[in-house]
Amino acid sequence: MSEQIKFVQGNEACVEAALYAGLDFFAGYPITPSTEIAEHMALRLPQAGGRFIQMEDEIASICALVGASLTGKKVMTATSGPGFSLMQEGLGYAIMAEIPCVIVNVMRGGPSTGLPTCPGQGDVYQARWGVHGDHAIIALTASNHQDVFSITVDAFNMAETYRTPVILLFDEVVGHMRERLDIPEQGELPVVKRLRTSVRAGIDYHPYLPREDGRLPMSDFGSQHRYNVTGLAHDMWGFPSQNPQIVHGLLRHLTDKIKNNVGTIARYKEYFMEDARTVLISYGSSARSALHVVRNMRARGERLGLLELQTLWPFPYGIVEEKCVNARHIVVVEMNMGQITRAVKRAVKNPERVVLANRIDGVFITPTDIKNILRLIQGKGV
Amino acid sequence: MAVKDYIRQRFFPHMWCQGCGHGIVLNSLLRAVEELGMSKNEIVMVSGIGCSSRISGYVDFHSLHTLHGRALAFATGVKMSKPELNVIVPMGDGDALAIGGNHFIHAARRNIAMTAIVMNNRIYGMTGGQYSPLSGFGKLATTAPFGNIDHDFDIAKLAIAAGASFVARTTTYHVQQATKIIKQAVMHEGFSVVEILSQCPTYYGRKNKLGDAAEMMEWFKNNTTPIGSKAKEENPGLIERGIFIQEDRPEYCDEYDKIVEKAQGGRV
């Protein structure tokens, strides 16, 4: 373990992790509660030899990421709900053109400008379906700073492996809370490098022809292969195509490269799940309250467990189903109207047993809030 | 190298209408690149959406065909990460100054070394002839069937006010001037804007009864004049051609290199 121990905000932990993963380029626009990411980046990135730019808006930020990623750089931006809405068009472009990039959304209350300085977890579905058209997406989250660090490194690794945007859905509490962070030594966590083509100059290079394992070796802009990148449906050379077979193959590839790897992308943690009769499912900061409840009630002999999700999309349906197979009650704890609850209901055999414990008023969900719900469903009244 | 060696024949035939001015712009651009003796590998062409934006696919450079209006933002990411590349951004008037207006003024303000070639045909061609911010007051378009009440920008004045350090204007009639200006713009160490008046006989010309392509180009000949000419004094309605501004100003990527140096030297 490293000797570098810090007492930092979650937003800073995210910055340190991005640098650990080899970040070269950050473009962003300030928005609460993600702003500290841009601020720390402006300080730390040039120290590491990278480049930081504050763009004119969030739309420009994600577009700049695509340009920078194509030159072979590891790239990231950070925003919050309204900014994330603005990024959707560029996000779709990055999915279509298969551009590795990491987008951090430190969630606040919504819709619209909503509750800038208050926690919320309302962007779960925006992350999944904000982009128009059918597509696959990876969205990860974490509940504490050590996990913020490792999941951020994971995000870069997945982006480079699958050539896709990866979304980090943190929330205001995780972003702004301060706690201990141990920064691992280089080499302690795996860092994935982009797969580059071995095709030599002068030989026809197909930038969009997947290998058998679904991966696409890239060539950096400025090096020997010149090719076209477009947001239009395209063939294996990157040229626009409306040939039904080519379009079908492209959309299948975009979906399958993630769908076929749900098992490797799935990240979760479990607490006291072995004999749990009531399973709490949560993620992000609300999982901290849930964990408090579980520990507290376990001490009193109640058979309560927690499944903390770190991969929200692709949703780990199989894992949730398997972990809840013996549960009498499933309580999903989140700070929205039940966005993950909906997915959990689809995952389990008895969706009627799934109950939501939430807060949507911009106030952090407390262990008491969760306990009140538990009393209700266990028939004890409030 | 022959001009046709810069073309991706796989992409042809092109999708421009008969008489469109954009092919003339492409020709001037390729001649400029050829005369500069640039290698194809050192050029990145970034474009948005629209008829003009298809240029990026037609040329055998690193090409990035992006979202409507956002080309300069994508280009900024390319340039910042690999400043040694020459970034050229062909844009239409709607792409550059309607949806992309914000990116346009901010790229100019930063003075980041890239070349925006604004192919101004005063109309949205690809979507079938709707008015653009350059159509002009009183002009007809499919979305202005009773006459347009939007006033137009002066692209050159806007670019200068926003901070571009190289600003020029020419037309598709003046092909040799276009090649010369594009050469200077590409070599310029800062944000350069070249406005090229280009004819759209299919939509703008037909709708506004301006005749065919040749007549529209003749209009460019008769209604433009070199910057500061006597003709302009006598007839203030003439549109000026030439280089309006060409200045040395701190370039964005160079300045960022200094930031990296400062940061690594521990001076904050």
XYZ file of C-alpha atoms in Angstrom:
650
model
C 0.000 0.000 0.000
C 1.179 3.504 -0.700
C 2.272 6.010 1.881
C 0.399 8.765 0.101
C -2.616 9.411 2.258
C -4.844 12.403 1.650
C -7.888 13.960 3.257
C -9.879 15.103 0.252
C -13.240 15.665 -1.403
C -14.651 12.970 -3.667
C -14.183 15.335 -6.585
C -10.459 15.534 -5.804
C -10.245 11.761 -5.464
C -11.675 11.533 -8.968
C -9.019 13.933 -10.298
C -6.176 11.994 -8.654
C -7.538 8.748 -10.091
C -7.773 10.198 -13.593
C -4.127 11.255 -13.375
C -3.227 7.798 -12.073
C -4.982 6.308 -15.126
C -2.879 8.496 -17.425
C -5.247 11.343 -18.297
C -3.801 13.683 -20.963
C -6.643 16.076 -21.723
C -9.542 17.633 -19.828
C -12.122 20.003 -21.295
C -14.963 21.247 -19.133
C -17.313 23.980 -18.062
C -17.894 24.788 -14.386
C -21.130 23.597 -12.816
C -21.986 22.834 -9.199
C -21.404 20.300 -7.674
C -18.732 19.098 -10.126
C -16.710 22.316 -10.285
C -13.888 21.184 -8.007
C -12.995 18.569 -10.601
C -12.302 21.307 -13.167
C -10.484 23.412 -10.566
C -8.181 20.621 -9.419
C -7.650 19.548 -12.984
C -6.513 23.045 -13.980
C -3.872 22.795 -11.260
C -2.862 19.152 -11.411
C -3.083 18.249 -15.095
C -0.383 20.610 -16.434
C 1.848 19.472 -13.568
C 1.547 16.003 -15.064
C 2.256 17.364 -18.554
C -1.380 17.187 -19.706
C -3.633 19.898 -21.023
C -6.673 21.542 -19.453
C -9.109 23.820 -21.234
C -12.201 25.590 -19.969
C -14.543 25.584 -22.943
C -17.416 27.982 -23.646
C -20.040 25.407 -22.630
C -20.641 21.717 -22.017
C -21.441 21.032 -25.668
C -18.032 22.326 -26.686
C -16.388 20.389 -23.856
C -17.504 16.951 -24.970
C -16.779 17.815 -28.614
C -13.228 18.807 -27.687
C -12.837 15.446 -25.923
C -13.638 13.603 -29.127
C -11.049 15.593 -31.077
C -8.395 15.043 -28.425
C -9.161 11.337 -28.027
C -8.679 10.820 -31.771
C -5.113 12.078 -31.494
C -4.483 9.198 -29.079
C -5.015 10.921 -25.741
C -6.882 9.804 -22.636
C -9.627 12.351 -22.107
C -12.212 13.373 -19.519
C -14.833 15.985 -18.755
C -16.946 16.630 -15.654
C -20.366 18.163 -15.271
C -23.684 17.972 -13.456
C -27.317 17.366 -14.541
C -28.055 20.366 -16.794
C -24.576 20.223 -18.325
C -24.964 16.505 -18.856
C -28.195 17.219 -20.763
C -26.253 19.544 -23.056
C -23.654 16.861 -23.641
C -26.090 14.261 -24.925
C -25.589 15.045 -28.607
C -21.821 14.812 -28.304
C -22.161 11.699 -26.181
C -24.159 10.077 -28.979
C -21.440 11.080 -31.418
C -18.775 9.475 -29.242
C -20.831 6.273 -29.068
C -21.353 6.193 -32.831
C -17.747 7.026 -33.725
C -16.445 4.742 -30.902
C -14.366 7.344 -29.117
C -12.890 6.410 -25.724
C -13.711 9.130 -23.179
C -14.833 9.499 -19.570
C -17.694 11.792 -18.563
C -18.222 12.509 -14.890
C -21.693 13.611 -13.832
C -21.762 14.690 -10.197
C -25.528 14.577 -9.817
C -27.685 17.229 -8.160
C -31.456 17.556 -7.816
C -33.488 18.173 -10.972
C -35.162 18.576 -13.416
C -33.799 21.752 -15.003
C -31.449 23.773 -12.831
C -33.171 22.078 -9.894
C -31.170 22.003 -6.687
C -27.593 22.995 -7.494
C -26.034 22.350 -4.111
C -28.244 19.477 -2.969
C -27.859 15.762 -3.495
C -29.951 13.758 -5.911
C -29.558 10.656 -8.020
C -31.963 11.563 -10.778
C -29.691 11.099 -13.788
C -29.618 7.310 -13.842
C -31.947 7.137 -16.812
C -30.467 10.202 -18.456
C -27.188 8.307 -18.493
C -28.888 5.311 -20.046
C -31.290 6.898 -22.515
C -30.401 10.579 -22.850
C -28.896 9.904 -26.244
C -31.349 9.459 -29.130
C -31.274 6.157 -30.962
C -30.508 2.654 -29.780
C -27.145 2.301 -28.142
C -25.300 0.692 -25.266
C -23.621 2.625 -22.481
C -21.461 2.011 -19.433
C -22.281 3.980 -16.277
C -20.419 3.434 -13.001
C -20.736 4.897 -9.524
C -19.201 4.736 -6.056
C -20.096 5.582 -2.473
C -16.744 6.450 -0.881
C -13.498 8.067 -1.923
C -11.417 4.915 -2.125
C -14.039 3.457 -4.454
C -14.291 6.739 -6.376
C -10.591 6.331 -7.034
C -10.695 2.732 -8.195
C -13.911 3.083 -10.189
C -12.499 6.145 -12.002
C -9.446 4.120 -13.024
C -11.836 1.341 -14.090
C -13.793 3.860 -16.171
C -10.708 4.785 -18.181
C -9.817 1.127 -18.611
C -13.294 0.268 -19.882
C -13.391 3.305 -22.192
C -10.110 2.267 -23.803
C -11.006 -1.432 -23.927
C -14.438 -1.067 -25.472
C -13.825 2.194 -27.364
C -16.815 3.851 -25.806
C -17.744 6.765 -23.570
C -17.977 5.715 -19.916
C -20.121 7.745 -17.540
C -19.265 8.190 -13.885
C -22.423 8.972 -11.930
C -21.353 10.401 -8.623
C -23.609 12.549 -6.465
C -23.277 15.776 -4.532
C -22.576 14.044 -1.216
C -19.795 11.886 -2.634
C -18.384 14.842 -4.577
C -18.233 17.286 -1.669
C -17.737 15.082 1.395
C -14.188 14.907 2.717
C -12.598 11.673 3.838
C -9.398 9.684 3.773
C -7.933 8.539 0.473
C -4.946 6.212 0.084
C -3.449 6.746 -3.338
C -2.127 3.416 -4.603
C 1.379 3.041 -6.014
C 1.637 2.967 -9.807
C 1.166 -0.643 -10.839
C -1.116 -1.520 -7.939
C -4.217 -0.963 -10.063
C -4.242 -2.099 -13.692
C -4.122 0.697 -16.291
C -5.257 -0.256 -19.785
C -3.599 1.229 -22.837
C -5.494 1.769 -26.050
C -5.246 -0.968 -28.677
C -3.486 0.491 -31.698
C -3.419 -0.978 -35.186
C -0.422 -2.955 -36.370
C -1.338 -2.357 -40.023
C 1.619 -0.737 -41.760
C 1.543 2.475 -43.787
C 0.301 2.096 -47.330
C -1.813 -0.956 -46.486
C -5.586 -0.459 -46.480
C -6.523 0.162 -42.844
C -10.117 -0.386 -41.791
C -10.686 1.773 -38.726
C -14.182 0.371 -38.168
C -13.646 -3.318 -38.854
C -13.927 -5.092 -35.477
C -11.611 -7.963 -34.625
C -13.124 -11.281 -33.647
C -13.228 -10.225 -30.004
C -15.183 -7.105 -30.955
C -12.287 -4.720 -30.326
C -11.246 -2.052 -32.824
C -7.544 -1.218 -33.078
C -7.168 2.547 -33.494
C -4.793 4.759 -35.384
C -4.029 8.206 -33.979
C -4.828 11.313 -36.012
C -1.544 12.669 -37.285
C 0.059 9.258 -37.735
C 0.359 7.156 -40.877
C -3.252 6.159 -41.536
C -5.697 8.757 -42.769
C -9.327 7.851 -42.311
C -12.739 9.421 -41.925
C -14.624 9.708 -38.643
C -18.303 10.590 -38.758
C -21.442 10.508 -36.653
C -23.317 9.157 -39.653
C -23.852 5.439 -40.024
C -20.629 4.284 -41.618
C -18.823 1.349 -43.190
C -15.529 -0.241 -42.114
C -13.553 2.648 -43.632
C -15.583 5.220 -41.730
C -17.399 6.403 -44.845
C -21.099 7.240 -44.578
C -23.351 4.379 -45.584
C -27.085 3.723 -45.732
C -26.676 0.141 -46.851
C -29.141 -1.727 -44.586
C -26.734 -4.591 -43.954
C -23.902 -2.266 -42.989
C -26.146 -0.152 -40.758
C -27.539 -3.262 -39.082
C -24.044 -4.644 -38.477
C -22.827 -1.342 -37.042
C -25.695 -0.977 -34.560
C -25.361 -4.629 -33.490
C -21.642 -4.143 -32.974
C -22.178 -0.979 -30.889
C -24.616 -2.851 -28.647
C -22.952 -6.265 -28.566
C -19.501 -5.040 -27.593
C -21.012 -4.017 -24.250
C -23.844 -6.530 -23.936
C -21.458 -9.444 -24.418
C -19.270 -8.199 -21.592
C -21.832 -7.462 -18.884
C -20.081 -9.938 -16.585
C -16.699 -8.211 -16.867
C -18.162 -4.719 -16.628
C -20.319 -5.495 -13.553
C -18.913 -4.053 -10.310
C -20.732 -4.449 -7.007
C -20.108 -4.942 -3.296
C -22.080 -7.056 -0.875
C -22.466 -6.824 2.878
C -24.078 -9.539 5.060
C -25.798 -11.056 2.062
C -25.262 -14.772 2.875
C -28.431 -15.250 4.924
C -30.217 -11.957 4.315
C -34.014 -12.116 4.310
C -34.331 -8.414 3.571
C -31.978 -7.111 0.937
C -31.211 -3.444 0.550
C -30.004 -2.432 -2.891
C -28.345 0.942 -3.213
C -25.498 2.872 -4.869
C -23.593 6.119 -4.484
C -23.955 8.090 -1.272
C -27.339 6.558 -0.374
C -25.553 3.202 -0.043
C -23.706 4.692 2.951
C -26.955 5.226 4.825
C -28.114 1.779 3.758
C -24.905 0.212 5.038
C -25.328 2.024 8.356
C -28.814 0.556 8.710
C -27.624 -2.938 7.842
C -24.766 -2.876 10.362
C -27.003 -1.384 13.014
C -29.835 -3.861 12.615
C -27.531 -6.869 12.178
C -26.252 -6.083 15.666
C -29.832 -6.563 16.862
C -30.096 -9.908 15.096
C -32.089 -8.858 12.048
C -31.216 -10.676 8.833
C -30.530 -7.682 6.659
C -28.018 -7.425 3.791
C -26.818 -4.788 1.367
C -26.046 -5.141 -2.310
C -24.183 -2.013 -3.398
C -24.200 -1.535 -7.155
C -21.208 0.151 -8.772
C -22.116 -0.670 -12.353
C -25.534 0.821 -13.085
C -25.421 0.297 -16.868
C -25.335 -2.215 -18.384
C -27.624 -3.206 -15.530
C -26.416 -6.444 -13.903
C -29.811 -8.178 -14.104
C -28.345 -11.645 -13.569
C -26.406 -10.672 -10.469
C -29.356 -8.880 -8.879
C -31.626 -11.837 -9.583
C -29.163 -14.313 -8.112
C -28.415 -12.267 -4.990
C -32.101 -11.670 -4.243
C -33.284 -15.209 -4.818
C -33.908 -15.880 -1.106
C -35.039 -12.381 -0.173
C -38.478 -11.845 1.313
C -38.224 -8.122 0.860
C -36.062 -6.043 -1.415
C -35.706 -2.378 -0.556
C -34.057 -0.134 -3.109
C -32.566 2.969 -1.534
C -32.041 5.890 -3.900
C -32.552 9.641 -4.131
C -35.035 9.735 -6.998
C -38.506 8.396 -7.801
C -37.264 4.860 -8.298
C -35.023 4.784 -11.355
C -32.971 1.756 -10.280
C -36.039 0.264 -8.554
C -37.533 -0.103 -12.026
C -34.496 -2.078 -13.201
C -34.473 -4.207 -10.033
C -38.147 -5.088 -10.560
C -37.277 -6.333 -14.023
C -34.405 -8.386 -12.611
C -36.077 -10.315 -9.779
C -38.618 -13.143 -9.878
C -41.148 -11.427 -7.606
C -41.229 -7.740 -8.510
C -44.078 -7.125 -6.071
C -41.586 -7.633 -3.228
C -39.482 -4.703 -4.400
C -40.050 -1.525 -2.401
C -38.535 1.910 -2.810
C -37.006 3.874 0.061
C -36.258 7.306 -1.295
C -35.995 11.038 -0.748
C -36.562 13.488 -3.566
C -36.446 16.759 -1.642
C -32.765 17.573 -1.955
C -32.051 16.226 1.517
C -29.645 13.341 1.963
C -31.472 10.116 2.770
C -30.784 9.139 6.396
C -30.683 5.742 8.112
C -33.892 6.767 9.926
C -35.663 7.280 6.599
C -34.696 3.770 5.585
C -35.620 2.254 8.946
C -39.085 3.808 8.739
C -39.701 2.076 5.425
C -38.376 -1.194 6.827
C -40.783 -1.005 9.771
C -43.669 -0.443 7.378
C -42.921 -3.369 5.105
C -42.130 -5.655 8.009
C -45.572 -4.855 9.384
C -44.499 -3.015 12.478
C -45.907 0.409 11.627
C -43.853 3.559 11.756
C 1.436 16.283 -56.275
C -1.517 16.460 -58.646
C -4.665 17.932 -57.126
C -6.528 14.657 -57.710
C -4.073 12.877 -55.406
C -5.590 14.802 -52.518
C -9.055 13.463 -53.304
C -10.633 10.319 -51.906
C -12.089 8.837 -55.037
C -13.962 6.266 -52.960
C -16.187 9.110 -51.802
C -17.176 10.298 -55.266
C -19.388 11.334 -56.990
C -19.843 14.239 -54.599
C -23.292 15.336 -53.482
C -23.200 18.990 -54.548
C -25.751 20.319 -57.041
C -24.793 21.496 -60.507
C -23.372 24.985 -60.358
C -22.680 24.897 -56.606
C -19.770 27.064 -55.542
C -18.418 24.608 -52.999
C -16.471 22.595 -55.596
C -14.619 25.786 -56.537
C -13.738 26.326 -52.881
C -12.486 22.722 -52.625
C -10.347 23.302 -55.682
C -8.839 26.507 -54.269
C -8.197 24.748 -50.989
C -6.400 21.814 -52.589
C -4.295 24.115 -54.740
C -3.339 26.050 -51.618
C -2.292 22.852 -49.827
C -0.350 21.712 -52.883
C 1.455 25.028 -53.278
C 2.379 24.934 -49.604
C 3.879 21.473 -50.176
C 2.153 20.061 -47.111
C 2.094 16.359 -46.349
C -1.334 14.781 -46.211
C -0.540 13.336 -42.796
C -0.058 16.726 -41.160
C -3.510 18.030 -42.023
C -6.676 17.372 -40.059
C -9.883 18.536 -41.611
C -12.796 18.981 -39.221
C -16.267 19.877 -40.392
C -19.798 20.136 -39.042
C -23.010 19.419 -40.928
C -24.241 20.809 -44.215
C -23.284 20.753 -47.873
C -19.963 22.479 -47.214
C -19.099 20.077 -44.409
C -18.866 17.161 -46.815
C -15.510 18.570 -47.952
C -13.794 16.853 -45.043
C -14.713 13.442 -46.439
C -13.689 14.266 -50.002
C -10.076 14.990 -49.116
C -7.420 12.443 -48.253
C -6.426 13.988 -44.925
C -7.279 12.922 -41.390
C -10.939 13.843 -41.475
C -13.515 14.380 -38.781
C -17.109 14.960 -39.835
C -18.869 16.083 -36.683
C -22.088 17.583 -35.349
C -23.926 20.598 -36.692
C -22.172 23.757 -35.570
C -19.615 22.061 -33.328
C -16.708 21.594 -35.716
C -14.566 24.279 -34.068
C -15.031 22.657 -30.656
C -13.894 19.255 -31.966
C -11.037 20.993 -33.782
C -9.973 22.706 -30.556
C -9.525 19.290 -28.937
C -7.439 18.061 -31.865
C -5.248 21.151 -31.949
C -4.728 21.319 -28.176
C -3.615 17.681 -28.053
C -1.399 17.734 -31.138
C -0.458 21.354 -31.897
C 1.926 20.248 -34.663
C -1.068 19.319 -36.846
C -2.598 21.806 -39.274
C -6.290 22.021 -38.572
C -8.612 23.279 -41.299
C -12.328 23.691 -40.681
C -14.616 24.126 -43.691
C -17.992 25.462 -42.575
C -21.226 26.726 -44.019
C -22.768 30.028 -42.935
C -25.483 28.358 -40.860
C -23.053 25.871 -39.363
C -20.519 28.560 -38.429
C -22.744 31.411 -37.340
C -26.179 30.140 -36.321
C -25.839 26.956 -34.286
C -22.056 27.355 -34.160
C -21.968 31.087 -33.442
C -20.824 30.655 -29.865
C -17.978 28.296 -30.753
C -16.974 30.617 -33.587
C -16.513 33.701 -31.410
C -14.766 31.750 -28.657
C -12.302 30.059 -31.012
C -11.533 33.537 -32.343
C -11.169 34.924 -28.826
C -8.694 32.192 -27.835
C -6.667 32.768 -30.989
C -6.046 29.051 -31.376
C -4.125 28.270 -34.573
C -6.609 26.807 -37.015
C -8.291 27.944 -40.193
C -12.057 28.386 -40.461
C -13.180 28.574 -44.068
C -16.722 29.906 -44.040
C -18.402 29.028 -47.329
C -21.128 31.620 -47.333
C -23.955 30.766 -49.713
C -26.508 32.599 -47.556
C -28.865 29.645 -47.224
C -29.357 26.225 -45.643
C -28.766 24.055 -48.678
C -28.759 20.527 -47.311
C -32.167 20.884 -45.639
C -33.638 22.496 -48.710
C -33.425 26.280 -48.628
C -34.311 27.702 -45.210
C -32.945 31.124 -44.266
C -29.603 31.374 -42.498
C -28.204 34.229 -40.382
C -26.494 35.389 -43.570
C -29.505 35.344 -45.914
C -30.147 39.024 -45.514
C -33.141 41.253 -44.820
C -35.971 40.948 -47.328
C -34.661 37.782 -48.961
C -36.869 34.772 -49.662
C -36.403 31.293 -48.282
C -38.642 28.293 -47.614
C -38.960 29.436 -44.001
C -39.337 33.062 -45.057
C -42.068 32.853 -47.699
C -43.119 36.470 -47.008
C -39.567 37.821 -46.909
C -36.892 37.504 -44.279
C -36.961 39.995 -41.395
C -33.721 38.688 -39.833
C -30.729 40.931 -40.410
C -27.440 39.358 -41.401
C -24.007 39.358 -39.793
C -20.913 40.791 -41.365
C -18.722 37.705 -40.818
C -15.459 39.599 -41.166
C -16.422 42.322 -38.687
C -17.730 39.721 -36.243
C -14.530 37.669 -36.477
C -12.357 40.743 -35.982
C -14.416 41.908 -33.001
C -14.221 38.437 -31.462
C -10.428 38.458 -31.690
C -9.453 36.463 -34.773
C -5.940 37.484 -35.778
C -6.372 36.764 -39.494
C -9.601 37.672 -41.296
C -10.165 37.699 -45.034
C -12.947 37.542 -47.593
C -13.126 36.456 -51.194
C -15.569 34.790 -53.597
C -15.794 31.755 -55.850
C -15.385 34.078 -58.822
C -11.948 35.116 -57.542
C -10.412 31.632 -57.447
C -6.785 32.700 -57.562
C -7.282 35.177 -54.764
C -9.034 32.405 -52.825
C -6.041 30.069 -53.176
C -3.640 32.839 -52.160
C -5.678 33.818 -49.120
C -6.175 30.216 -47.957
C -2.402 29.694 -48.172
C -1.772 32.708 -45.974
C -4.555 31.684 -43.575
C -3.193 28.149 -43.159
C 0.313 29.484 -42.505
C -0.947 32.050 -40.009
C -0.035 31.357 -36.373
C -3.393 32.091 -34.812
C -7.091 31.771 -35.511
C -7.750 32.576 -39.158
C -11.117 33.138 -40.789
C -11.625 33.090 -44.545
C -15.110 33.952 -45.738
C -15.757 32.784 -49.294
C -18.970 33.933 -50.934
C -20.271 30.845 -52.695
C -23.308 30.512 -54.924
C -26.256 28.235 -54.245
C -28.198 28.457 -57.512
C -30.532 25.646 -56.466
C -32.041 27.308 -53.411
C -30.814 30.845 -52.792
C -30.480 31.772 -56.442
C -33.718 30.256 -57.651
C -35.806 31.513 -54.749
C -34.481 35.065 -55.057
C -34.442 35.148 -58.867
C -30.690 35.678 -59.116
C -30.223 33.634 -62.263
C -28.027 30.628 -62.808
C -24.622 29.871 -61.308
C -22.742 31.925 -63.879
C -24.966 34.935 -63.256
C -24.541 34.613 -59.530
C -20.772 34.513 -59.932
C -20.969 37.548 -62.142
C -22.802 39.271 -59.324
C -19.791 38.471 -57.090
C -17.552 40.056 -59.717
C -19.630 43.213 -60.076
C -20.528 43.744 -56.444
C -17.195 43.195 -54.723
C -14.060 45.285 -54.684
C -10.581 45.095 -53.132
C -10.335 46.458 -49.595
C -9.824 50.217 -49.527
C -10.445 50.687 -53.247
C -11.695 53.924 -54.773
C -14.755 52.095 -56.050
C -15.802 51.484 -52.433
C -15.674 55.221 -51.675
C -17.892 55.920 -54.619
C -20.222 53.006 -54.017
C -20.384 52.077 -50.294
C -22.697 49.170 -51.123
C -19.813 47.145 -52.593
C -18.541 44.176 -50.587
C -14.823 44.322 -49.832
C -12.461 41.487 -50.688
C -8.983 40.833 -49.342
C -7.274 40.494 -45.980
C -8.852 42.704 -43.313
C -6.511 41.855 -40.502
C -3.298 39.862 -40.108
C -1.675 40.266 -36.713
C 0.780 38.461 -34.483
C -0.905 37.736 -31.194
C -0.123 35.107 -28.521
C -1.339 31.761 -29.845
C -3.335 29.535 -27.508
C -1.342 26.282 -27.713
C 1.982 28.132 -27.399
C 0.655 29.872 -24.304
C -0.507 26.581 -22.835
C 2.990 25.139 -23.301
C 4.169 27.943 -21.022
C 1.508 26.962 -18.478
C 2.819 23.386 -18.463
C 6.333 24.694 -17.973
C 5.223 26.891 -15.056
C 3.219 24.061 -13.470
C 6.098 21.621 -13.730
C 8.506 24.186 -12.353
C 6.335 24.254 -9.258
C 5.361 27.890 -9.660
C 1.667 28.288 -8.985
